[in-house]
Short mmCIF file of C-alpha atoms and ligand atoms in Angstrom, two decimals:
data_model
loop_
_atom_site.label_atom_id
_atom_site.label_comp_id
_atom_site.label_asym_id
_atom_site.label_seq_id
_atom_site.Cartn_x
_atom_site.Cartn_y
_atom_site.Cartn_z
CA UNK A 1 -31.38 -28.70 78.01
CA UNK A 2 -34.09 -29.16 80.67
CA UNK A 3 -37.42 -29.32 79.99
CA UNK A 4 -39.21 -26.39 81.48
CA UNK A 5 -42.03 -27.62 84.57
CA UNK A 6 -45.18 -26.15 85.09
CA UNK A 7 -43.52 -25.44 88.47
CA UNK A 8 -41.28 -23.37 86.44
CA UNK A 9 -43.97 -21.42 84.64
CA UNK A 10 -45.53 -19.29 87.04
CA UNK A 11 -45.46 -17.22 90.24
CA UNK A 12 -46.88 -15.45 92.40
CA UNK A 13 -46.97 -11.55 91.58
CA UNK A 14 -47.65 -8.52 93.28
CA UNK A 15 -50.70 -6.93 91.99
CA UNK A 16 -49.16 -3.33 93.14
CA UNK A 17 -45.24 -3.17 92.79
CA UNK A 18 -44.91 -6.56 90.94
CA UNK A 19 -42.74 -8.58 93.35
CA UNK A 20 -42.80 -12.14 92.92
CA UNK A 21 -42.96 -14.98 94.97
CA UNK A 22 -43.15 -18.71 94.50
CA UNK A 23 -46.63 -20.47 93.96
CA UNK A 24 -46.33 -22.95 96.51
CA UNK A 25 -45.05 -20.28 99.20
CA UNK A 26 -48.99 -19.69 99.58
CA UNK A 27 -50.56 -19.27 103.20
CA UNK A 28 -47.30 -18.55 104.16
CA UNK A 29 -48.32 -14.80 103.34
CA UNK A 30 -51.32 -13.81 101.83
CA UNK A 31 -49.83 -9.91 100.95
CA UNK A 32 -46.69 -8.57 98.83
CA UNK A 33 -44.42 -8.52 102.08
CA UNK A 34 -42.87 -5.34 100.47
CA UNK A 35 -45.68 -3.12 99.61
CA UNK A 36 -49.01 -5.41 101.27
CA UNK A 37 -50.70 -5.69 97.83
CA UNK A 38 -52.66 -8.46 96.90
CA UNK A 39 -50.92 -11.54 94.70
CA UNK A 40 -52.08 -12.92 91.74
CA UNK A 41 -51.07 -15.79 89.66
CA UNK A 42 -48.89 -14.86 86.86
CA UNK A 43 -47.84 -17.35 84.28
CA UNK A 44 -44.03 -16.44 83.32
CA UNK A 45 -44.12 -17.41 79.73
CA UNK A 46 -46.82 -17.53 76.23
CA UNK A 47 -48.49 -21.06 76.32
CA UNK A 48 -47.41 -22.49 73.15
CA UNK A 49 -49.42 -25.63 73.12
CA UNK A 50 -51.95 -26.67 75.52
CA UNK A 51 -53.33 -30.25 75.32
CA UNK A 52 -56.85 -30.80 74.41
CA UNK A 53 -58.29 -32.69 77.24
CA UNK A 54 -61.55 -33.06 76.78
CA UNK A 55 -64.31 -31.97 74.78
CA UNK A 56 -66.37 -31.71 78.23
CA UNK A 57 -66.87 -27.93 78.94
CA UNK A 58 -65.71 -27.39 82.36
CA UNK A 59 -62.93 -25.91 84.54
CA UNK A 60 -60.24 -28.98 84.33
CA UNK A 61 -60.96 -28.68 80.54
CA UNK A 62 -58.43 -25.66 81.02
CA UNK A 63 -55.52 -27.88 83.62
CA UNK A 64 -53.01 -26.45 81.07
CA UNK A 65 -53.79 -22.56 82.56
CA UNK A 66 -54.69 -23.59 86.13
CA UNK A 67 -50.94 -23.38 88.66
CA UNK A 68 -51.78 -27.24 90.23
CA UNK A 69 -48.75 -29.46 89.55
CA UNK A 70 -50.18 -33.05 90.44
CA UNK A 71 -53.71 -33.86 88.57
CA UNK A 72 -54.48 -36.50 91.47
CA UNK A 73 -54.23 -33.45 93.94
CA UNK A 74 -58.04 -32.31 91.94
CA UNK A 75 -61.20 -32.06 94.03
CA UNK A 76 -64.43 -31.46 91.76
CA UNK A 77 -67.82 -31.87 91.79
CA UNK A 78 -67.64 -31.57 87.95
CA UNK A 79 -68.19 -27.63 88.25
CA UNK A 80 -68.32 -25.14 85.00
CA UNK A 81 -69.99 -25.79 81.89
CA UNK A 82 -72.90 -23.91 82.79
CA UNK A 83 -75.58 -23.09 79.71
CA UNK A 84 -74.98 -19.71 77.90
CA UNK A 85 -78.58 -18.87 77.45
CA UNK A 86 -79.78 -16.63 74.76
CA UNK A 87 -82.43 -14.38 75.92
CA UNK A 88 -84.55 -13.17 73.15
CA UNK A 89 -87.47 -11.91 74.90
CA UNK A 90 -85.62 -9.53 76.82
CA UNK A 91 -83.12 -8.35 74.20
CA UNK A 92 -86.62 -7.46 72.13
CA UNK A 93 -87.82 -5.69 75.42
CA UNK A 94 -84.66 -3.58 75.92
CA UNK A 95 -83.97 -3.06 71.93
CA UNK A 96 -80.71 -5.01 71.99
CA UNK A 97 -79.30 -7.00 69.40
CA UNK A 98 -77.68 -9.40 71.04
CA UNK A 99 -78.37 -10.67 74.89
CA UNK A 100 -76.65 -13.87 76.51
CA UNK A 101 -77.14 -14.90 80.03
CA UNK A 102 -74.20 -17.20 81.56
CA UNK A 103 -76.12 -19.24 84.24
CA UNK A 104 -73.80 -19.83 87.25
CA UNK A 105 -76.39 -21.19 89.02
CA UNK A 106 -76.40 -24.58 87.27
CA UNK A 107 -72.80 -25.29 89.15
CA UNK A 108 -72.70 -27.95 92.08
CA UNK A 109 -73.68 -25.52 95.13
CA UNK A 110 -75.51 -23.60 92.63
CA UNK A 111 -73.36 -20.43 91.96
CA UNK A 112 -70.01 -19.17 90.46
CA UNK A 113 -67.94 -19.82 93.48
CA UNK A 114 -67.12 -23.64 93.00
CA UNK A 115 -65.37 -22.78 89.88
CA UNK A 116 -62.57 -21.04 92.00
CA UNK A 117 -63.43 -23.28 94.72
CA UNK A 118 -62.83 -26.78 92.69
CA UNK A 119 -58.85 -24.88 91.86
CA UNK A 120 -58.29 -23.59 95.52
CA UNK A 121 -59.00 -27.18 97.28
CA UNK A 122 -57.34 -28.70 95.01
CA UNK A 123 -54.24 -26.06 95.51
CA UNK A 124 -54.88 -26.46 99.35
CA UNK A 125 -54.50 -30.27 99.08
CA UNK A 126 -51.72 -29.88 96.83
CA UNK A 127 -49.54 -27.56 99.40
CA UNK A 128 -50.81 -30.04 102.07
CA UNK A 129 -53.27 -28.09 104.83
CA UNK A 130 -55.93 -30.10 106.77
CA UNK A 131 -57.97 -27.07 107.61
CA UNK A 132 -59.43 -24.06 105.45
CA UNK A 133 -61.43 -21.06 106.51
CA UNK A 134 -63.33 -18.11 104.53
CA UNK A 135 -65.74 -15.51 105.44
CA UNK A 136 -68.84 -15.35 103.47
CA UNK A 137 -71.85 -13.24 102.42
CA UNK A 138 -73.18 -17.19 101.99
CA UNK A 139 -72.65 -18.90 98.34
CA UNK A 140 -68.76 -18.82 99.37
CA UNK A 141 -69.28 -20.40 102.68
CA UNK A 142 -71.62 -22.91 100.99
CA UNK A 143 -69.06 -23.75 98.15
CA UNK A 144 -66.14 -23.75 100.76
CA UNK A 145 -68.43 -26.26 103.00
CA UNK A 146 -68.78 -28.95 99.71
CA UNK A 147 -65.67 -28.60 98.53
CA UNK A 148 -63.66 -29.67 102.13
CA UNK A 149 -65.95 -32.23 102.61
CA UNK A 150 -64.83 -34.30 99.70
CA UNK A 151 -61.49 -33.43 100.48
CA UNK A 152 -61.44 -34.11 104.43
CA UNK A 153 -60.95 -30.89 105.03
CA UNK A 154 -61.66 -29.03 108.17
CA UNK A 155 -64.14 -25.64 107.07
CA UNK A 156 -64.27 -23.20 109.18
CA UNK A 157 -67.24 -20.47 107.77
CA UNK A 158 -67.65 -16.86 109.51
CA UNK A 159 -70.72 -15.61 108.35
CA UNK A 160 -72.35 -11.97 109.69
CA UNK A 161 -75.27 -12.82 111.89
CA UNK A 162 -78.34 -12.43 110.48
CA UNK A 163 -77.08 -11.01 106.93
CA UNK A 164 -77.33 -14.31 104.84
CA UNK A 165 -79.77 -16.12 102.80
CA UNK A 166 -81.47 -19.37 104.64
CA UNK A 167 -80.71 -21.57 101.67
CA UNK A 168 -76.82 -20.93 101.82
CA UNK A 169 -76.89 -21.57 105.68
CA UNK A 170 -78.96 -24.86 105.20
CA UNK A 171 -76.12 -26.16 102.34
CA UNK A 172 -73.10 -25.12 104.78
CA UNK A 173 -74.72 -26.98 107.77
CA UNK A 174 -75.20 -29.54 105.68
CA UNK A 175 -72.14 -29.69 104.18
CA UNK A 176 -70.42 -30.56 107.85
CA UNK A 177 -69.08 -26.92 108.32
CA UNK A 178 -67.88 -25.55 111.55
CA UNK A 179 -69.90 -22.10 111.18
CA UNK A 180 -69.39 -18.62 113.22
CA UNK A 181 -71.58 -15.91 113.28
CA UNK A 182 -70.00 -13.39 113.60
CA UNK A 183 -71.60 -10.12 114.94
CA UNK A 184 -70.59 -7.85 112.49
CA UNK A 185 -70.76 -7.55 109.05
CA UNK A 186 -68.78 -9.23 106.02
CA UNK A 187 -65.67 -6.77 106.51
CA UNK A 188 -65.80 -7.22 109.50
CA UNK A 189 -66.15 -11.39 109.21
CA UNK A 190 -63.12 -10.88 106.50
CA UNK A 191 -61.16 -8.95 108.71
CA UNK A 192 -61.32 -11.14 111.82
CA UNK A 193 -60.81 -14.50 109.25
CA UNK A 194 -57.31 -12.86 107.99
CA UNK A 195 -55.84 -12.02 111.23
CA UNK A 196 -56.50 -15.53 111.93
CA UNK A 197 -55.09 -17.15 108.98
CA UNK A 198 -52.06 -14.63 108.86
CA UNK A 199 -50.55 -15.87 111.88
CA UNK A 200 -51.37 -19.37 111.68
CA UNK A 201 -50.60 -20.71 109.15
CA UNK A 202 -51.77 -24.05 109.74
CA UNK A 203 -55.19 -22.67 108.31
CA UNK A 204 -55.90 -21.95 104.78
CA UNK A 205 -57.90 -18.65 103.69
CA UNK A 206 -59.63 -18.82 100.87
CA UNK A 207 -61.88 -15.75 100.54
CA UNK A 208 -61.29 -14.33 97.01
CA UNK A 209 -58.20 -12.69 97.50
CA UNK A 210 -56.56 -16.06 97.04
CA UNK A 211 -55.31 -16.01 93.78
CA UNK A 212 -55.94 -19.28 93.25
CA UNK A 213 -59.62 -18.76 93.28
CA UNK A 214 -59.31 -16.39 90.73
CA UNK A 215 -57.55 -19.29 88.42
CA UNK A 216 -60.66 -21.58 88.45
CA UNK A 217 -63.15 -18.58 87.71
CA UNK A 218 -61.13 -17.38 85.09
CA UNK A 219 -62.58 -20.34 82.89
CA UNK A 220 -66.00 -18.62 82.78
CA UNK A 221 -64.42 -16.66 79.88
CA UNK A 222 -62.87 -19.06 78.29
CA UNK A 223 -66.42 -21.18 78.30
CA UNK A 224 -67.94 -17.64 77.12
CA UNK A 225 -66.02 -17.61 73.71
CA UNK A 226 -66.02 -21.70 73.28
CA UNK A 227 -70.13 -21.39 73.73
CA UNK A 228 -70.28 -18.23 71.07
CA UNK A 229 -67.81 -20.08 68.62
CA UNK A 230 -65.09 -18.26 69.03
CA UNK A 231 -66.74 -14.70 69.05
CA UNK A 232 -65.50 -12.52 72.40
CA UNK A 233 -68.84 -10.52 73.48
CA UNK A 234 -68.38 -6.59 73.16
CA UNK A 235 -69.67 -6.32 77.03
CA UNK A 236 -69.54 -8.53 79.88
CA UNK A 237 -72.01 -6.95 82.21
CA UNK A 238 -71.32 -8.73 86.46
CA UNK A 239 -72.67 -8.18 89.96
CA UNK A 240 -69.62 -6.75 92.16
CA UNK A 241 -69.07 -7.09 95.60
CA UNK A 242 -65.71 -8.41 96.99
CA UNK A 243 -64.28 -7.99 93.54
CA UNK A 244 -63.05 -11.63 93.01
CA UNK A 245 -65.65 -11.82 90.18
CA UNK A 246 -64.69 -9.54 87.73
CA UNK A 247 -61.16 -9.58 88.63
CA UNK A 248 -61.43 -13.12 87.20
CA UNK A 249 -63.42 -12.38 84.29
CA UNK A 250 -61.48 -10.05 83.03
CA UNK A 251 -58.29 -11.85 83.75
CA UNK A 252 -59.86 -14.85 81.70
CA UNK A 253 -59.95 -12.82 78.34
CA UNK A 254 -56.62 -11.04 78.72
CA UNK A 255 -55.40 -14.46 78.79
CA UNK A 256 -57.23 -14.95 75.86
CA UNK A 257 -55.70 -12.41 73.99
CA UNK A 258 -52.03 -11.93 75.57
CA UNK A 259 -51.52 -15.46 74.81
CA UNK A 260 -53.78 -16.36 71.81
CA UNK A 261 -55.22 -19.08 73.09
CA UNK A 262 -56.26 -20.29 69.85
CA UNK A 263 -55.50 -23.80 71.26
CA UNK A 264 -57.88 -23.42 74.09
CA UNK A 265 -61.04 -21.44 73.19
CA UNK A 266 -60.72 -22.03 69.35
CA UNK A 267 -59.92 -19.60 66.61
CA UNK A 268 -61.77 -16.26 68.20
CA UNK A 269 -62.71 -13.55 66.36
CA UNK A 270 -62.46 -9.89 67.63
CA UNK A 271 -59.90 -7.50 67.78
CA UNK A 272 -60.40 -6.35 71.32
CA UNK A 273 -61.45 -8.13 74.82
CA UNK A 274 -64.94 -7.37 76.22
CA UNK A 275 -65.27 -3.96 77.93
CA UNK A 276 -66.13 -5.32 81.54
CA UNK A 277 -68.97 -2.87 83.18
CA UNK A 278 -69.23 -4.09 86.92
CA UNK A 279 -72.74 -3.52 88.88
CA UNK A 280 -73.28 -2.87 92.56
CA UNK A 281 -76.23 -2.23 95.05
CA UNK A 282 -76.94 1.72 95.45
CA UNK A 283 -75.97 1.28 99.56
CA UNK A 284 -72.76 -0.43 98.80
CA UNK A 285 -71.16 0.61 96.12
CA UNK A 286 -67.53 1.97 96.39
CA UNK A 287 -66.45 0.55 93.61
CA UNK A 288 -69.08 2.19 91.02
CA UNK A 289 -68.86 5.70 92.86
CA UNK A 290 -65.27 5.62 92.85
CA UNK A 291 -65.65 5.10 89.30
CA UNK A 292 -68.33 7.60 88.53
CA UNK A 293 -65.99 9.68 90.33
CA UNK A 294 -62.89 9.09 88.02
CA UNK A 295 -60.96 7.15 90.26
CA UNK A 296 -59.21 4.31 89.93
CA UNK A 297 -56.32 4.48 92.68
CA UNK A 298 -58.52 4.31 95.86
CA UNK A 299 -62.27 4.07 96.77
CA UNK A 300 -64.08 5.31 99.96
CA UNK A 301 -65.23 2.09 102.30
CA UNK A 302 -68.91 2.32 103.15
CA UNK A 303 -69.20 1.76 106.70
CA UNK A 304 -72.43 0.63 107.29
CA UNK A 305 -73.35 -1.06 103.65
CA UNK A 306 -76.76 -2.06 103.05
CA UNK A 307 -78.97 -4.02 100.21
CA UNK A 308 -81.34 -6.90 100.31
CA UNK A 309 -79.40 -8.59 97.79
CA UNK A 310 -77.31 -9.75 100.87
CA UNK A 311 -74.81 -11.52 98.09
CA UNK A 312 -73.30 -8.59 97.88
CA UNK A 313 -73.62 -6.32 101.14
CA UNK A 314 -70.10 -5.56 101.21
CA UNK A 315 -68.97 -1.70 101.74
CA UNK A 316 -64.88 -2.47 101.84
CA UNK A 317 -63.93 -4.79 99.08
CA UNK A 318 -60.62 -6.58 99.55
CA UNK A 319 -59.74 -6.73 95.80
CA UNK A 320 -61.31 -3.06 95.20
CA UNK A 321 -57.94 -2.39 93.10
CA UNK A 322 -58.21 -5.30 90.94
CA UNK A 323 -61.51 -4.82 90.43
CA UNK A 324 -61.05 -1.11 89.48
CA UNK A 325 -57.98 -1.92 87.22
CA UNK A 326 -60.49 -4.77 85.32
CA UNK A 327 -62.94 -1.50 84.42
CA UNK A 328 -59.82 0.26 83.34
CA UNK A 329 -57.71 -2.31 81.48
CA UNK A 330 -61.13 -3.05 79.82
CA UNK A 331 -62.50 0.15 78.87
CA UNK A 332 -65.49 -0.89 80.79
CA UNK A 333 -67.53 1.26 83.54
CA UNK A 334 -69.19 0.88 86.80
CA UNK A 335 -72.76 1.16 88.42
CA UNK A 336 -75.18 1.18 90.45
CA UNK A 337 -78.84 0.00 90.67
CA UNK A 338 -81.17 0.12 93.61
CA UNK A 339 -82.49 -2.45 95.86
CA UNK A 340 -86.15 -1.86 94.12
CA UNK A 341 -84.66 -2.23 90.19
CA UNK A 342 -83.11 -5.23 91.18
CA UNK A 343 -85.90 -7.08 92.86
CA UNK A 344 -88.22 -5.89 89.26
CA UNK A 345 -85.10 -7.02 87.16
CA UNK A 346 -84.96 -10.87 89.15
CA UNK A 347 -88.83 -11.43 88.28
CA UNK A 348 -88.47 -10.03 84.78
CA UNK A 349 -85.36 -12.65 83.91
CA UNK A 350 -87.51 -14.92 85.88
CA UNK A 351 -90.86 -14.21 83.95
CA UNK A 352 -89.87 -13.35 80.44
CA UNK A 353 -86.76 -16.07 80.39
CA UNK A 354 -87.58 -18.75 82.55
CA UNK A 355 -84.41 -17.95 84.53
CA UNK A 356 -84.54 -17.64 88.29
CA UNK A 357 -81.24 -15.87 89.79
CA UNK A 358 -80.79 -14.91 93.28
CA UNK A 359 -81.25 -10.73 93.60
CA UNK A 360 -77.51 -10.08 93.49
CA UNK A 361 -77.37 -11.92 90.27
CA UNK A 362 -80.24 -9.67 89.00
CA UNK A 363 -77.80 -6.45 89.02
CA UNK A 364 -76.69 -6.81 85.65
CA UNK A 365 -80.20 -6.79 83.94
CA UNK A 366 -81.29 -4.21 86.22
CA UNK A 367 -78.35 -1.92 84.66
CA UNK A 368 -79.66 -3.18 81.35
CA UNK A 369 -83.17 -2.14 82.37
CA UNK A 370 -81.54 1.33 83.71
CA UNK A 371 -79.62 1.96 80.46
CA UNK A 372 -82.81 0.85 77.95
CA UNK A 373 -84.74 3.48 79.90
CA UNK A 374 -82.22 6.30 79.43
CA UNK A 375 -82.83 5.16 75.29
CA UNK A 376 -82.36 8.32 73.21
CA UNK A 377 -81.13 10.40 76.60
CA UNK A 378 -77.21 8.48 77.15
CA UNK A 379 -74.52 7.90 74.95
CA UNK A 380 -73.83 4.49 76.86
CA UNK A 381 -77.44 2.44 75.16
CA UNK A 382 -76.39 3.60 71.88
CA UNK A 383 -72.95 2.10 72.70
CA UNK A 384 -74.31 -1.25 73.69
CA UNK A 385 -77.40 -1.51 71.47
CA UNK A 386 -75.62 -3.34 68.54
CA UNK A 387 -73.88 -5.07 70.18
CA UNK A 388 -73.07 -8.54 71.96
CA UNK A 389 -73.87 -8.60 75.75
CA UNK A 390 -73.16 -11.56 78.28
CA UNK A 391 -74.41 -10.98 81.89
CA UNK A 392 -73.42 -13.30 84.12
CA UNK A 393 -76.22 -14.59 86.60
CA UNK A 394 -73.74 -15.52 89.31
CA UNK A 395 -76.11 -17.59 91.54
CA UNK A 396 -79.72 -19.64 91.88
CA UNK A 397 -82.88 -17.64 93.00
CA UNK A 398 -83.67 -21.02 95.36
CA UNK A 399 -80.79 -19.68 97.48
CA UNK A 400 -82.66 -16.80 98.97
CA UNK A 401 -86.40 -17.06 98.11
CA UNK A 402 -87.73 -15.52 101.39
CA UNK A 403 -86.37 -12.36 99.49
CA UNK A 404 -88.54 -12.40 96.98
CA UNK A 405 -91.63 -14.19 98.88
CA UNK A 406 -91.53 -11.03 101.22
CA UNK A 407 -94.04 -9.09 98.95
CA UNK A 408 -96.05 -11.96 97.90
CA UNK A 409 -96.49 -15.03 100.32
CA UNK A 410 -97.52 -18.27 99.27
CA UNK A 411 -100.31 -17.91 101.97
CA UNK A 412 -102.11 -14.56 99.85
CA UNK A 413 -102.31 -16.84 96.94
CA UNK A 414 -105.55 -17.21 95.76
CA UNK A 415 -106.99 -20.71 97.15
CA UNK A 416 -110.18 -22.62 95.27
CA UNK A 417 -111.83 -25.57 96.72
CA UNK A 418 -110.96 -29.07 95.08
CA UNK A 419 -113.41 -29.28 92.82
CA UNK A 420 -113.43 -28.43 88.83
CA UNK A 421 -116.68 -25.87 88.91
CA UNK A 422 -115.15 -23.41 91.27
CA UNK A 423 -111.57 -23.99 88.80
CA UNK A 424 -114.18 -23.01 86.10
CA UNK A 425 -115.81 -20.07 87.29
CA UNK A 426 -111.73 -18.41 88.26
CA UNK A 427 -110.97 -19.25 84.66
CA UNK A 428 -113.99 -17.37 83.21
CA UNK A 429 -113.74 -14.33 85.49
CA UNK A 430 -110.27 -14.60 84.50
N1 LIG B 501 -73.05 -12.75 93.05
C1 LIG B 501 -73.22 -13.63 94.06
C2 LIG B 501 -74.39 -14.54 93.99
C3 LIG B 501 -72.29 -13.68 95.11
O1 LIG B 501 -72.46 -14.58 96.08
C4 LIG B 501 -71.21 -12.79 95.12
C5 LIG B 501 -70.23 -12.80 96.21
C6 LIG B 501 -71.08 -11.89 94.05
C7 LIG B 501 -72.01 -11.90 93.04
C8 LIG B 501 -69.97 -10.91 93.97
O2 LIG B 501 -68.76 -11.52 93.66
O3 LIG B 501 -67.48 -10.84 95.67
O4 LIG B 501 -66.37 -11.82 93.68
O5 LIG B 501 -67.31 -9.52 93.59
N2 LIG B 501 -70.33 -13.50 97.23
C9 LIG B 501 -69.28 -13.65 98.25
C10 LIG B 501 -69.67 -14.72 99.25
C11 LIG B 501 -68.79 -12.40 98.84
O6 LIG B 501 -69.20 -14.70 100.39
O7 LIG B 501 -70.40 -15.63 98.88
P1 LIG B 501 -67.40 -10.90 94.17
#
């Protein structure tokens, strides 16, 4: 009998009606050609044994789940394996039990994005293109721009002019990137990047909606239950804006428990995978009102979407229906948080933690904050309070720090002259 391939172990499957495709027939098509739904990677059979690797946390740890055929075919920059940071001060603060921050920020271009990143290069290599493209609210662009740069890839980055963060420009340019402004925002940048790549093909996409993105950030959950010995949190609380995030989340611990995956993350204990609650900005947030609205079969686009946490200014996400089938599947929820709680929530994890996260990445304590205040009033704090909570802190607060230097610039500091009597006499009025 042959020996079943890896080749032979997954495909590409229709997120809607379930039609598959074959994995290496990618950007060929980037949409079910029967019904236009998204694809994602489905493997076709229960992993019996996966090898151990290495004890290294870190995407490749988890080859064995990951669709790439050829291990020379991997680009990294050694991403994954960020800290899971247990934060005491503010579990105390919001009456919590038990509060974990996964800090995406410690990855190569210092957010969650080379995680899928490292897996689609490597995928784009694999199937043989010379040229990749993505639109970007700015942490994609930036991880797109590393990335093909070890790989001798041509990047192409369309960015919305004047909607992204100074420190994810300055790593893209340089990175070597051919970038675009495009004048518009990131729908529209999206939009114009897949009518491009859908009729040439000679160019890769690899905005979220590649599947194979959602393969390398995946691993954040496996890393999630490795880090808390085998113990799956009750809540996963995430930033959402395209929805590639906590599409991959989520798909990380079904994998866990569809497959028992004992072999992987270790023996885990729970009976049931995280309930996934997904956090947007109040002016662009489809996703949470669609939710708030009991729907989980369509959303209403926002035209003209608008926060400061310019991460996530994104009013038509492309994988809206993943997304909204994660908070489903999971038995999670949706919300959102204004522009104000989320600049107050990035200085509290900054101040009381010692973590700095860019604002979007600040969404998921500011729904903590949100839910601690509503203590006694909502059904949903008693819920959580005994519980286990990750939040995942998607990117670094040095990508965008003229956001948060806007109230309070370096130049209103107080200033002393360079001598230790006037240092004296602050101290003592102090
Ligand atoms: N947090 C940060 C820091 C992000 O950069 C993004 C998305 C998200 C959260 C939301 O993740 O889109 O998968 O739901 N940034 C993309 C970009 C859109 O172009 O960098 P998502």
């Amino acid at each position: 009998m042959r020996s079943v391939s890896k080749e032979d172990s997954y495909v590409l499957r229709c997120f809607g009606c379930k039609e598959t495709y074959p994995i290496d027939d990618y950007g060929k098509f980037y949409r079910c050609k029967a019904c236009g739904n998204l694809l994602e990677v489905k493997r076709t059979g229960r992993i019996s044994k996966v090898k151990k690797r290495t004890a290294r946390l870190g995407v490749w740890k988890y080859l064995d789940l990951i669709p790439l055929w050829n291990e020379r075919n991997i680009v990294s920059l050694s991403e994954g394996g960020t800290n899971l940071i247990e934060c005491r001060n503010l579990a105390k603060l919001f009456g919590l039990k038990s509060l974990f921050v996964k800090f995406e920020g410690q990855n190569p271009t210092a957010s969650f994005k080379d995680r899928g990143m490292t897996v689609g290069i490597s995928k784009a290599v694999e199937l043989g293109f010379k040229k990749v493209m993505c639109a970007s609210t700015g942490n994609t662009s930036a991880s797109l721009a590393a990335y093909s740069a070890r790989a001798n890839l041509h990047c192409v980055v369309l960015v919305p002019k004047g909607k992204i963060a100074m420190g994810k420009i300055a790593q893209a340019i340089a990175y070597g990137a051919e970038i675009l402004q495009v004048d518009g925002n990131f729908d529209d940048s999206l939009r114009v990047a897949s009518e491009i790549c859908e009729t040439n093909h000679e160019i890769l996409l690899l905005n979220s909606l590649n599947p194979f993105r959602i393969e390398g950030q995946k691993t954040t959950s496996f890393e999630i239950v490795e880090q808390l010995s085998g113990r799956v949190p009750d809540y996963v609380v995430l930033p959402v804006g395209n929805g590639g995030n906590i599409t991959s989340v989520w798909k990380g611990f079904s994998e866990i428990f569809e497959n028992g995956l004992q072999n992987i993350v270790g023996r885990h204990r729970g009976s049931t995978p995280p309930k996934i609650i997904g956090v947007q900005a109040e002016g662009a947030a489809p996703i949470a009102r669609a939710f708030k609205e009991g729907r989980f079969d369509s959303i209403d686009p926002v035209l003209n979407p608008h926060t400061e946490a310019s991460a996530i200014n994104i009013g038509s996400p492309v994988s809206w229906m993943k997304a909204l089938a994660a908070i489903h599947d999971s038995h999670g929820s949706a919300d959102y948080v204004s522009d104000d709680e989320i600049f107050k929530a990035q200085k509290l994890l900054a101040s009381k933690e010692g973590l700095f996260v860019e604002p979007a990445s600040a969404t998921p304590i500011a729904y903590l904050t949100k839910i601690a205040r509503m203590r006694g009033l909502s059904d949903e704090y008693d819920k959580m309070k005994n519980s286990t909570i990750v939040c995942i802190a998607t990117g670094n607060g040095l990508k965008d720090p003229n956001a948060l230097l806007k109230d309070l610039s370096p130049e209103s500091l107080k200033t002393i002259p360079a001598d230790a009597k006037s240092l004296e006499s602050v101290l003592i009025r102090n």
